[in-house]
Short mmCIF file of C-alpha atoms in Angstrom, two decimals:
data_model
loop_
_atom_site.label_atom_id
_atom_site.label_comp_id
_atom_site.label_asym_id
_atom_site.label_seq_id
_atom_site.Cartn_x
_atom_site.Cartn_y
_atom_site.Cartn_z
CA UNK J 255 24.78 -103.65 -49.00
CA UNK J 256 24.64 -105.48 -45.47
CA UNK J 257 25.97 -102.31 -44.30
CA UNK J 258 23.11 -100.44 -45.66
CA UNK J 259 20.30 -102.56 -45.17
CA UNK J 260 20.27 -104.45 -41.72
CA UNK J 261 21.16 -102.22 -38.69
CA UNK J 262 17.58 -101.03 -38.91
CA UNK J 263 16.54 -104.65 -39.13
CA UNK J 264 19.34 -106.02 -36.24
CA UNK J 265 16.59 -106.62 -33.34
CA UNK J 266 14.27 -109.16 -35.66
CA UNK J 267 17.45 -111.20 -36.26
CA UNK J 268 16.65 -114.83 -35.38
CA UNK J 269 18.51 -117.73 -35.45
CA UNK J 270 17.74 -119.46 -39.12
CA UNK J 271 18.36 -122.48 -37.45
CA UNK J 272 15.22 -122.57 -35.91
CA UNK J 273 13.21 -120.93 -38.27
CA UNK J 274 9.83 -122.10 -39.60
CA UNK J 275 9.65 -121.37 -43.52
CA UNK J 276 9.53 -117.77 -43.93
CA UNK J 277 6.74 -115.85 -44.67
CA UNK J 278 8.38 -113.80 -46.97
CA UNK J 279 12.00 -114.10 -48.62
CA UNK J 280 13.63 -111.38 -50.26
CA UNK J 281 16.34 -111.55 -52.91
CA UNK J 282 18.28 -108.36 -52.26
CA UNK J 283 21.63 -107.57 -53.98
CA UNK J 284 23.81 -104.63 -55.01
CA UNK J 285 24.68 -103.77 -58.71
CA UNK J 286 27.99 -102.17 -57.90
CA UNK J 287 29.81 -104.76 -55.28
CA UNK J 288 28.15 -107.42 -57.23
CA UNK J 289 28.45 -106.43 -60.78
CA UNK J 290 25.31 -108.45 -61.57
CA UNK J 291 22.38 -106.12 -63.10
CA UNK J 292 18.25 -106.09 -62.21
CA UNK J 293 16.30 -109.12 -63.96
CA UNK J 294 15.25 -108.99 -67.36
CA UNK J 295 12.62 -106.38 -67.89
CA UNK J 296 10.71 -107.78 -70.39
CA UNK J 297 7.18 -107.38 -69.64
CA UNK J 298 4.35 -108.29 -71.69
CA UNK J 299 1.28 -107.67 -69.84
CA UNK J 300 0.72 -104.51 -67.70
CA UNK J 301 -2.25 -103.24 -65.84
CA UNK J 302 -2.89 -100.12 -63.55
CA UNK J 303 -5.69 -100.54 -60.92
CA UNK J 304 -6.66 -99.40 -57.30
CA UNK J 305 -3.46 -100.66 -56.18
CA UNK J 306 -1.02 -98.82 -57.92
CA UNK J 307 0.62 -100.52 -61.53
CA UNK J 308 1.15 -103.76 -61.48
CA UNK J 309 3.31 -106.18 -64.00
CA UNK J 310 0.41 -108.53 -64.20
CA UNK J 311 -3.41 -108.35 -64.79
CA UNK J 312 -3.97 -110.85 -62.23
CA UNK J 313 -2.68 -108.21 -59.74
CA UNK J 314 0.10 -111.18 -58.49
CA UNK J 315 3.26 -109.61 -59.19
CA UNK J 316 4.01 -105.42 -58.18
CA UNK J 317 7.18 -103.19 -59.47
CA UNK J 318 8.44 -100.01 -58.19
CA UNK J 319 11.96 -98.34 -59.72
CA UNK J 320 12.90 -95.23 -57.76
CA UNK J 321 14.66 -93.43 -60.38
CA UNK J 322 17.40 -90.71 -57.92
CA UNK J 323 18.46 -93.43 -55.58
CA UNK J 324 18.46 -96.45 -57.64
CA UNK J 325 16.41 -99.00 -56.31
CA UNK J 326 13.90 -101.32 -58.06
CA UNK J 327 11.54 -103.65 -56.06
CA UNK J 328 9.86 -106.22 -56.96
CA UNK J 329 7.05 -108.33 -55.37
CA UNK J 330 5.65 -111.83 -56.15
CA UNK J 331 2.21 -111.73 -54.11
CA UNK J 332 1.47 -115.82 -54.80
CA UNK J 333 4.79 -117.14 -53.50
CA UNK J 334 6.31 -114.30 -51.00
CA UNK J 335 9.14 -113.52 -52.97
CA UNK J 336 10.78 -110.07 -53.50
CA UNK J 337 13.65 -109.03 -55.33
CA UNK J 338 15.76 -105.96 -54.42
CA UNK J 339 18.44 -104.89 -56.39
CA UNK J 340 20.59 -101.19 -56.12
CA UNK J 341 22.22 -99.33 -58.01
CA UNK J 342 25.11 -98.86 -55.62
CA UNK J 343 24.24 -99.14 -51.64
CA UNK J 344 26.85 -97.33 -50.24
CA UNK J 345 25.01 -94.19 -52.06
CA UNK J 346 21.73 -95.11 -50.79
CA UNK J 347 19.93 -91.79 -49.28
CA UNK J 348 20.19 -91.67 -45.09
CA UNK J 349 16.05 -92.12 -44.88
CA UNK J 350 17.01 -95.76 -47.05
CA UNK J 351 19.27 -96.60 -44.36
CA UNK J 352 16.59 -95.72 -41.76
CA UNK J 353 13.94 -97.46 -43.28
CA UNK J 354 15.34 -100.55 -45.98
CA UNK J 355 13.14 -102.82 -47.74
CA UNK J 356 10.15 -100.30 -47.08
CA UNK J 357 8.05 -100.98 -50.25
CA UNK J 358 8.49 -104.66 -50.52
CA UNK J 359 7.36 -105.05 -46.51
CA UNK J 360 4.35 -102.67 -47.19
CA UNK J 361 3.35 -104.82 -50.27
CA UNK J 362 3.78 -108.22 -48.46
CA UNK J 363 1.78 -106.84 -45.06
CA UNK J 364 -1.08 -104.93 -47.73
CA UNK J 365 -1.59 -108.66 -48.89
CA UNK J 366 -2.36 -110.08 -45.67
CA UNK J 367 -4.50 -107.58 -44.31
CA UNK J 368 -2.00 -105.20 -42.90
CA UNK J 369 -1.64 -101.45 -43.11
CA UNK J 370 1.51 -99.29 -43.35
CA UNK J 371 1.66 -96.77 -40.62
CA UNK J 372 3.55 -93.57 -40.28
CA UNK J 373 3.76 -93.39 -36.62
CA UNK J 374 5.31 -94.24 -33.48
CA UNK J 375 4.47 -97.04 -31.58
CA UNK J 376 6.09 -97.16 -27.67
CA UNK J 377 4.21 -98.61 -24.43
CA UNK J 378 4.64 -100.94 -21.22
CA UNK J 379 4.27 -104.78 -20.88
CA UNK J 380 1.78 -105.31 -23.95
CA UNK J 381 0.54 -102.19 -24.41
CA UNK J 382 1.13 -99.47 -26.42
CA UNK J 383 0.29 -96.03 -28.01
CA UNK J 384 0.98 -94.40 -31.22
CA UNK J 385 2.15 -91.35 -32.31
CA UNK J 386 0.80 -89.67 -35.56
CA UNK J 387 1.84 -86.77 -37.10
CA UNK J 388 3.68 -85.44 -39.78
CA UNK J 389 7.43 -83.64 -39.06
CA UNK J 390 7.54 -81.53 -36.54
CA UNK J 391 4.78 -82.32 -34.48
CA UNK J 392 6.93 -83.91 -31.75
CA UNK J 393 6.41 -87.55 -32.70
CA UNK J 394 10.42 -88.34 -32.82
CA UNK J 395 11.21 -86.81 -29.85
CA UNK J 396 8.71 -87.91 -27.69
CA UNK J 397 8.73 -92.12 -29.17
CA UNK J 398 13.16 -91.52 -28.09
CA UNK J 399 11.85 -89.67 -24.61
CA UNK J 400 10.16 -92.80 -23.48
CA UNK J 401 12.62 -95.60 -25.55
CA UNK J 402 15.51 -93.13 -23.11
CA UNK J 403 13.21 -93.89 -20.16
CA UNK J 404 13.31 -97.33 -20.26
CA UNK J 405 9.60 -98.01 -22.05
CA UNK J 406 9.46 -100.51 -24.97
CA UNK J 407 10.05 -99.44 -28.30
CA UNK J 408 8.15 -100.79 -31.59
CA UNK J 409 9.50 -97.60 -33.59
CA UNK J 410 9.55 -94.54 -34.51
CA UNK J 411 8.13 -93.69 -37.96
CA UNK J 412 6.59 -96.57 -39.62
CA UNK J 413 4.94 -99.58 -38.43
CA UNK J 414 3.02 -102.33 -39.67
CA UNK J 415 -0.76 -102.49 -38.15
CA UNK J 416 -2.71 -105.78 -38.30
CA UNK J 417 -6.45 -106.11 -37.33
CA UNK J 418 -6.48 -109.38 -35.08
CA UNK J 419 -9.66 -107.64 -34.94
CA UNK J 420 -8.15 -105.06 -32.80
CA UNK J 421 -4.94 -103.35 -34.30
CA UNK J 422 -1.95 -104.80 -33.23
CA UNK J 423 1.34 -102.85 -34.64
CA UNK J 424 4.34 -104.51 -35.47
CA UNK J 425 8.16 -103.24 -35.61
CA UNK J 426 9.97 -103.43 -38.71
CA UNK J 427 12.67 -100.41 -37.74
CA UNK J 428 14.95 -100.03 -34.76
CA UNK J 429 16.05 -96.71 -35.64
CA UNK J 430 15.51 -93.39 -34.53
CA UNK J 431 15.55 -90.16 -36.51
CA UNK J 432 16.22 -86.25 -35.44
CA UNK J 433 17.06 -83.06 -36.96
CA UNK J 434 20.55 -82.01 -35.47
CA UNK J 435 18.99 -79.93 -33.97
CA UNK J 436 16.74 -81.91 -31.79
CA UNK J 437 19.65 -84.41 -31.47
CA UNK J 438 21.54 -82.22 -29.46
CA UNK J 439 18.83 -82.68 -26.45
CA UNK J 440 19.95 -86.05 -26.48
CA UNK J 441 23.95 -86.11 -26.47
CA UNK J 442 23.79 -90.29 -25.56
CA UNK J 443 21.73 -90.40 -29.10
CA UNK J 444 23.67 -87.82 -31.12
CA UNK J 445 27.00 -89.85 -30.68
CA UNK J 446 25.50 -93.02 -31.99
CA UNK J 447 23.93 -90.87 -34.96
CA UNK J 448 24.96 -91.32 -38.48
CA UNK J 449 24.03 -89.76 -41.66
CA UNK J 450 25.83 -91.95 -44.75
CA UNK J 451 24.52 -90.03 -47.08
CA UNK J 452 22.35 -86.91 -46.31
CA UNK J 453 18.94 -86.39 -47.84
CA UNK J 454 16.25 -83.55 -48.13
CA UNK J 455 15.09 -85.03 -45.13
CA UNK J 456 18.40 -83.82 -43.13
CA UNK J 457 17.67 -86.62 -40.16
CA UNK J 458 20.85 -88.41 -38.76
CA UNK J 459 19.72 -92.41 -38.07
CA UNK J 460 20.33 -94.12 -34.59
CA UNK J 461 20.32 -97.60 -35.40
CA UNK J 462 18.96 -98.83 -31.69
CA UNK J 463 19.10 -102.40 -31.03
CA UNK J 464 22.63 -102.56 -30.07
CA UNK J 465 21.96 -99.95 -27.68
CA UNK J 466 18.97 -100.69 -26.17
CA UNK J 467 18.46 -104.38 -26.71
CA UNK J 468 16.03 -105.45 -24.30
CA UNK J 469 13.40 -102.64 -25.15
CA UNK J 470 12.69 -103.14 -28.59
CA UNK J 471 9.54 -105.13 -29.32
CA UNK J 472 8.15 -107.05 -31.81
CA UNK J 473 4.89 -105.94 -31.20
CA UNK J 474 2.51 -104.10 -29.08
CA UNK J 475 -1.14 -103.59 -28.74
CA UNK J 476 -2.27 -99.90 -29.36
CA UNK J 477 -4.46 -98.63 -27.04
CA UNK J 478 -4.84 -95.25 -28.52
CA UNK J 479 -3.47 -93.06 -31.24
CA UNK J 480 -1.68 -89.60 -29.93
CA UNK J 481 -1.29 -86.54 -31.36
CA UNK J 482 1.10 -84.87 -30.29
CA UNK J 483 1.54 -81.07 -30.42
CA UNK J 484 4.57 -78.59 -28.96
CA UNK J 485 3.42 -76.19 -26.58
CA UNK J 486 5.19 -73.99 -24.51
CA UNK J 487 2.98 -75.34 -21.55
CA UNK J 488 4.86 -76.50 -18.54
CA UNK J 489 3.11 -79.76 -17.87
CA UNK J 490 2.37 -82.21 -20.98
CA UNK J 491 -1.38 -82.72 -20.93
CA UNK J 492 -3.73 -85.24 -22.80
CA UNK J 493 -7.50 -84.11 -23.96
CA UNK J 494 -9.75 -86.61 -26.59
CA UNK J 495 -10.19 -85.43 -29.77
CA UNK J 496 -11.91 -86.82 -32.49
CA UNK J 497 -11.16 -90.22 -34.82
CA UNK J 498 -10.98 -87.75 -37.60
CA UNK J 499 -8.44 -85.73 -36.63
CA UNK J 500 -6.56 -89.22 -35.85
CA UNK J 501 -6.90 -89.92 -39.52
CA UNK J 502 -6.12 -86.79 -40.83
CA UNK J 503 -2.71 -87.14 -39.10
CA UNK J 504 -2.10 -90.39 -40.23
CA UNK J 505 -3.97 -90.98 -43.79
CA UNK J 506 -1.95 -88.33 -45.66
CA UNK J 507 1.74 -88.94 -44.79
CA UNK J 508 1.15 -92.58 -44.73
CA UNK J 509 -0.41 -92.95 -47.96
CA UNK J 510 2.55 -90.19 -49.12
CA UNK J 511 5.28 -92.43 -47.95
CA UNK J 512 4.37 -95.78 -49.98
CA UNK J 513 4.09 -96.03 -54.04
CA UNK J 514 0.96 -96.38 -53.99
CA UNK J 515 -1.59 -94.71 -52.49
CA UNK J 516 -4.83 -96.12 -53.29
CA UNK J 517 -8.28 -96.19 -51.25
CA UNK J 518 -7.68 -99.63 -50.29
CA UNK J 519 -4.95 -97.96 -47.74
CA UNK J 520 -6.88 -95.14 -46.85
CA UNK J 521 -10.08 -97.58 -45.59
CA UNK J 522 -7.18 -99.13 -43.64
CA UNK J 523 -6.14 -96.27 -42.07
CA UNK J 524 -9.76 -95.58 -41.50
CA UNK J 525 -10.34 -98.84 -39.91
CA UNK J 526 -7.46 -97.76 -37.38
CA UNK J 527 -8.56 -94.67 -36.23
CA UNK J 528 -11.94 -95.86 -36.04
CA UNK J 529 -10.44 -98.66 -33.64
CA UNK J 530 -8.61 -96.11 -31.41
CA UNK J 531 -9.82 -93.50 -28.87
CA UNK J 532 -7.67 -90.24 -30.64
CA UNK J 533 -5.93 -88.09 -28.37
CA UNK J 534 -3.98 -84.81 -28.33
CA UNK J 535 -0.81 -84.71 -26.86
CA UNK J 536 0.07 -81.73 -26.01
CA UNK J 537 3.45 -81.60 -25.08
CA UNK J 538 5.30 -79.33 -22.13
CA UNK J 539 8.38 -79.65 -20.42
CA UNK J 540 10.52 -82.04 -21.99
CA UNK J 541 10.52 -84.04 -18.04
CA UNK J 542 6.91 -84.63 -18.07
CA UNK J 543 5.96 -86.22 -21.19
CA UNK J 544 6.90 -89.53 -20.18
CA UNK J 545 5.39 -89.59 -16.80
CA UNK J 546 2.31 -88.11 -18.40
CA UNK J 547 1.86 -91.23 -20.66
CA UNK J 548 2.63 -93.52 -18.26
CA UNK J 549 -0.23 -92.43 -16.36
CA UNK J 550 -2.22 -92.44 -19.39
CA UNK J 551 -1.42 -96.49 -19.94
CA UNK J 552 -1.52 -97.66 -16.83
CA UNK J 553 -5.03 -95.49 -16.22
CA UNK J 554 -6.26 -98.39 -18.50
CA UNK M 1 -26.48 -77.17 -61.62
CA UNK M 2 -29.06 -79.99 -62.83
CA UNK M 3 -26.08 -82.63 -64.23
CA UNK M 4 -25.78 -84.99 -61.16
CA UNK M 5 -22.26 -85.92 -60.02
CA UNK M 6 -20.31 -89.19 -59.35
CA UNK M 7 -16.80 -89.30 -57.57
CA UNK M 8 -13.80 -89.26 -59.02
CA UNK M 9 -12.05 -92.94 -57.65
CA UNK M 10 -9.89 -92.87 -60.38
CA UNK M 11 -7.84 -90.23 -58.97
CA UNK M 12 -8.92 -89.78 -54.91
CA UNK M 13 -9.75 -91.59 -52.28
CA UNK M 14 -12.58 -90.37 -49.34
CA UNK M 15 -13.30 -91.55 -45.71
CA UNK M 16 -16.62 -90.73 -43.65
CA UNK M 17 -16.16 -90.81 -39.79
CA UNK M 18 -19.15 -89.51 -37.96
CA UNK M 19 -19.67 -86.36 -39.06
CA UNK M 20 -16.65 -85.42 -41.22
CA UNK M 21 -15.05 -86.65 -44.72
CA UNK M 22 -11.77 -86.72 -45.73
CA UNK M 23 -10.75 -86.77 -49.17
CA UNK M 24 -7.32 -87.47 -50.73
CA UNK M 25 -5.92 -86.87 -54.18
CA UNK M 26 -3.83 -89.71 -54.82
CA UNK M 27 -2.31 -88.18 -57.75
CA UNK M 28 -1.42 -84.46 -56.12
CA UNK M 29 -1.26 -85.39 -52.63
CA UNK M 30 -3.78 -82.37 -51.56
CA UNK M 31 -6.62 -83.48 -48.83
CA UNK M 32 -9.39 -81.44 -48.03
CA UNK M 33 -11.81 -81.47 -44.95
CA UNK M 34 -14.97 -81.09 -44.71
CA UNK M 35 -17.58 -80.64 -41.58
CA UNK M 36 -21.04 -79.67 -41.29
CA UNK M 37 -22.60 -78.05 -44.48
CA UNK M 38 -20.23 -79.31 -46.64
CA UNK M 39 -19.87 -82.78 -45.52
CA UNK M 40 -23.54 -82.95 -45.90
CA UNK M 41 -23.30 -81.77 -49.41
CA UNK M 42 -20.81 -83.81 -50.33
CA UNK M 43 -22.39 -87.02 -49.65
CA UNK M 44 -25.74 -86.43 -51.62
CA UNK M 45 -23.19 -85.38 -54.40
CA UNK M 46 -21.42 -88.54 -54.66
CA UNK M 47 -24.81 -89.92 -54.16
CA UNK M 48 -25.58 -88.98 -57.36
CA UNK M 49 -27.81 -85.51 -56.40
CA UNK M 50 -27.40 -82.69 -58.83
CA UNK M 51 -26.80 -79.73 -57.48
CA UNK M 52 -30.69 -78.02 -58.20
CA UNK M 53 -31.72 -80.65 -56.25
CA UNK M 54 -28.90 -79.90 -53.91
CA UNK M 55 -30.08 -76.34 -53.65
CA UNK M 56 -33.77 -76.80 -53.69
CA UNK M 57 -33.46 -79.04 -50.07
CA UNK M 58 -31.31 -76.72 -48.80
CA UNK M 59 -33.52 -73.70 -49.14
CA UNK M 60 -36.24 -76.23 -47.93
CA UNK M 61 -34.36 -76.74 -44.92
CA UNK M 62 -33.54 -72.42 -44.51
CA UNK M 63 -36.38 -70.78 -46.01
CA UNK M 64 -36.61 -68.69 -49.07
CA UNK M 65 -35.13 -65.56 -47.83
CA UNK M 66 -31.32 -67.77 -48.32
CA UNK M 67 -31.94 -68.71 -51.98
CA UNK M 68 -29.39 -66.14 -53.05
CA UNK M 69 -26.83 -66.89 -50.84
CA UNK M 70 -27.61 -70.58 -50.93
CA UNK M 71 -27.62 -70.28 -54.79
CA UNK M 72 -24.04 -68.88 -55.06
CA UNK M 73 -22.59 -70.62 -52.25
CA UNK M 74 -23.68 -73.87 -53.81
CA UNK M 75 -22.56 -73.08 -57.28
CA UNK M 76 -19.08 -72.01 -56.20
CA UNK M 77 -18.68 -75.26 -53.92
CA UNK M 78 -19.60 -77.77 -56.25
CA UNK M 79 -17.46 -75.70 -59.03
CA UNK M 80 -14.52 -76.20 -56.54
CA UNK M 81 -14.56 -79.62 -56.31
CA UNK M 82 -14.93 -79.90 -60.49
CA UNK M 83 -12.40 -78.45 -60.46
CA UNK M 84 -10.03 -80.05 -58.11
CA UNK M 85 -11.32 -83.23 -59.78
CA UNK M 86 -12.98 -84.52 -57.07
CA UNK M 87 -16.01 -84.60 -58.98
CA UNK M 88 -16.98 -85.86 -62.09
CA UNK M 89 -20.17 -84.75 -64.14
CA UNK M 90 -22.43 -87.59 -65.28
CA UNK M 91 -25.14 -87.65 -67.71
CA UNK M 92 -27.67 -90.10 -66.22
CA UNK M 93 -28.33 -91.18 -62.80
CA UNK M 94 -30.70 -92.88 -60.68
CA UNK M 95 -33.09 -90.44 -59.11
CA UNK M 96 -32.22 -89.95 -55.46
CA UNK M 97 -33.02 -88.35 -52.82
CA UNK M 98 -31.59 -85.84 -50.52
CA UNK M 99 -30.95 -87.15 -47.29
CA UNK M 100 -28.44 -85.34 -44.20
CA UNK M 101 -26.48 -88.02 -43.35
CA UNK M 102 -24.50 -85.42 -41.83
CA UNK M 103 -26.86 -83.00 -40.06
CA UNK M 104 -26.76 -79.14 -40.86
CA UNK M 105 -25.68 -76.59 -38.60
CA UNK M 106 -29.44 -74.77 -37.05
CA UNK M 107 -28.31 -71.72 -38.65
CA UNK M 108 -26.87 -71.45 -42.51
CA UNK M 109 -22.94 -71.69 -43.15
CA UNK M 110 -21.55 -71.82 -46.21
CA UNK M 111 -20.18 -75.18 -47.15
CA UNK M 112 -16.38 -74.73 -46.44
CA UNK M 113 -13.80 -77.38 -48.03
CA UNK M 114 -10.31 -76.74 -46.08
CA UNK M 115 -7.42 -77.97 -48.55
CA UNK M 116 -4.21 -79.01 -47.21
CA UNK M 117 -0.67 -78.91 -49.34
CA UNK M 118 1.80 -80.00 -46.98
CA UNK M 119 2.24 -83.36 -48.43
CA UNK M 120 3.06 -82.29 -52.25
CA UNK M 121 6.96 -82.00 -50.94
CA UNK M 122 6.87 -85.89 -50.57
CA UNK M 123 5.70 -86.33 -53.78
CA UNK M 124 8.80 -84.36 -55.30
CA UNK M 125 11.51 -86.42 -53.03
CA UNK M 126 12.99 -89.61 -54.70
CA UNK M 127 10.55 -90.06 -57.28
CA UNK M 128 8.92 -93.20 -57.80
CA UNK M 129 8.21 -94.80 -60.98
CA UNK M 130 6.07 -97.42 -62.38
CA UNK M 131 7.62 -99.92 -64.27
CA UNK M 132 6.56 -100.38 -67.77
CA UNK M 133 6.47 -102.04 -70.94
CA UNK M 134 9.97 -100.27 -71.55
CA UNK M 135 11.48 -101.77 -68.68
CA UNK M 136 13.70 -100.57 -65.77
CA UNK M 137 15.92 -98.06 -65.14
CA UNK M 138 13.69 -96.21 -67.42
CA UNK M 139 13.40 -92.50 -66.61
CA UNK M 140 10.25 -90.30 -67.41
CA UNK M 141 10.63 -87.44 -70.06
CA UNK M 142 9.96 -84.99 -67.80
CA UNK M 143 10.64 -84.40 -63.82
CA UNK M 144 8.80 -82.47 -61.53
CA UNK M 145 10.58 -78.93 -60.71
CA UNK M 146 11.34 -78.80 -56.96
CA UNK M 147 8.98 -76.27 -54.76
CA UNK M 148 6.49 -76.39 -57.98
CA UNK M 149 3.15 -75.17 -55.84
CA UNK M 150 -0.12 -77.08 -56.28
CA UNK M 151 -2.24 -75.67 -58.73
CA UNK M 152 -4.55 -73.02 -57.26
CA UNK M 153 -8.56 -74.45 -56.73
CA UNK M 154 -11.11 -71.67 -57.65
CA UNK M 155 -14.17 -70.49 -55.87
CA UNK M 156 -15.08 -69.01 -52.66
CA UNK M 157 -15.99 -71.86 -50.87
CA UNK M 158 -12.36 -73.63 -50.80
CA UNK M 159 -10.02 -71.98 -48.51
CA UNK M 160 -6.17 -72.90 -48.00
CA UNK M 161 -5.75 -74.35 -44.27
CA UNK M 162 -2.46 -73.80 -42.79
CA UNK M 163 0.58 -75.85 -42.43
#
């Protein structure tokens, strides 16, 4: 199960010596290597609301089973607890590998304010910018263009955003994820790829951190939300759009991603974009993306 | 046309920003967009506006020699979004008033709701299921066939946006 769950995790790894009492503790463990089955599943009081099902009518406790990869999740809203268990690990999907815990982290950040992002997040210093879109748009490639060119790195796909008031977006994932075939633009990335166990996604994982220690961050502080598009334009180019084509591109694939989708998330995500100037991307030449948002940052 | 409407919450989810709305059905995964005419339409709608009083400030607002065309573009809009569920028919409301929170284009355009599928394929990946007073690992009767397309929305005024 380690094997499975914390590569994506490695680069929040701190020293539990030190650590002030966390702010959520999950109890994760694997039914195969362990041999010890999910909790008891009696459950005598069940109510559906805004949020998605819950195991309680007081909305405290939350339950998700994902029925082809065997995973159940559990979530204890009052005390921060969450319980994990797999069926086997080793079997877990590729995208699991790339993105562990996913549903318990989105439950603990919904109940303190924070939204679930589908997006890139990369920038300089304290700054940052992300990337919405759904596959294909470019997002991948251009958040492992500028982690490649030395810019920090909060992640590639998902993200948790916090309103502190302005949105602040925090890493959970120290991956990277390509098609082969966009892989093979990056040879230094495709021979630290692995795909466990492939998925109808078909996206190898880069677990990062080892790699590229001192450019993953904890957090940065969007300045806008991008776009981006693939043109066959020679220079990459930036032109303001509107905060509602900023939600479209992140609402429905970041509701889509999470058990429940509920309007709680989508005012989030509204909140965001409202937050944000929006921006097109439009990409060209694979040489001057980078350059062309670090211009865009540092214009401030 | 005279019921008035309320929205559906129990199913989607909608988000004004300036002069556009977004709406998303939680249970399909479809979205739809909608600008100008529409927008405007749609917020009197959830507002509680039936649609004769719908009609009757729009042909205010273009003269009487767009009745027809306002007529039938009206009817097949608000049909649309019955349909899609978006909408709910209600037998009382409060009497309101039609106000363009979203102002209409100078000349008239059909209200236009562009639909978006793309998402349904992450519905249909992994599923994920509730836990319920059976328990866990407890698997539905039935499972959603792969590819299965979204069910078609009637009426002129929704139209199919690309991918």
């Amino acid at each position: 199960m380690a094997q499975a769950l914390f590569p994506a995790l490695a680069h929040l790894a701190i020293d539990s010596a030190h650590a002030a009492a966390p702010d959520l503790r999950i109890v994760a463990w694997d039914g195969e290597e362990s041999g010890v089955q999910p909790p008891a599943s009696d459950l005598t009081a069940v109510e559906e609301n805004s949020q998605g099902r819950v195991l309680d009518p007081n909305t405290r406790f939350y339950g998700r089973f994902n029925a082809d990869s065997g995973m159940l999740s559990l979530f204890d809203s009052a005390t921060g607890t969450g319980v994990y268990w797999t069926r086997c690990a080793r079997l877990l999907p590729t995208y699991v590998w790339g993105a562990p815990l996913l549903t318990l982290f989105h439950w603990w950040g919904n109940c303190r304010g924070m939204v679930m992002v589908h997006a890139g997040c990369i920038g300089v210093g304290t700054q940052g910018l992300l990337l919405a879109g759904k596959g294909g748009s470019g997002k991948s490639t251009t958040t492992l263009l500028c982690l490649r060119a030395g810019m920090r790195y909060v992640g590639d796909d998902y993200c948790l955003v916090g309103f502190a008031p302005q949105p602040v977006a925090y890493s959970l994932y120290s991956v990277g994820k390509l098609t082969r075939e966009h892989l093979r633009n990056f040879p230094d990335l495709e021979r630290i790829s692995t795909d466990p166990n492939p998925d109808p996604f078909n996206k190898p994982v880069c677990f990062l951190a080892a790699h590229f220690p001192q450019q993953m961050a904890a957090r940065l502080e969007p300045r806008a939300i991008l776009l981006p598009r693939v043109t066959d334009q020679a220079a990459t180019t930036l032109r303001p759009t509107s905060r509602m084509a900023a939600l479209r591109a992140l609402a429905p694939s970041s509701l889509f991603q999470l058990p429940d989708p509920s309007a709680t998330t989508l005012a989030s995500l509204s909140r965001l974009a409202q937050a944000l100037p929006a921006v097109e991307l439009h990409l060209g030449a694979l040489e001057t993306v980078v350059p062309a948002l670090r211009d865009y940052l540092a214009a401030g | 046309m005279q019921q008035p409407y309320r929205f559906n919450d129990s199913r989607a989810a909608y988000e004004q920003i300036e002069e556009e709305v977004l709406i998303i059905d939680l249970e399909t995964g479809t979205y739809y967009s909608l600008r100008e005419t529409a927008a405007a339409l749609w917020l009197n709608a959830v507002a509680g506006a039936p649609g004769d009083l719908l009609a009757h400030a729009l042909i205010a607002h273009y003269g009487e020699s767009n009745r027809d065309l306002i007529t039938h573009d009206l009817a097949a809009f608000l049909d649309g979004l019955l349909e899609a569920g978006l909408l709910v028919p209600i037998e009382d409301a409060p009497v309101v008033a039609v106000t363009w929170a979203v102002p209409l284009p100078a000349t008239y355009r059909a209200p236009v709701v562009e639909r978006y599928d793309d998402m349904q394929a992450l519905l249909l990946i992994d599923p994920i299921h509730d836990v319920d007073m059976t328990g866990w690992p407890a698997l539905p009767a039935a499972k959603p066939a792969a590819g299965e397309p979204a069910a078609g929305v009637p009426g002129q005024a929704m139209q199919r946006a690309g991918r």
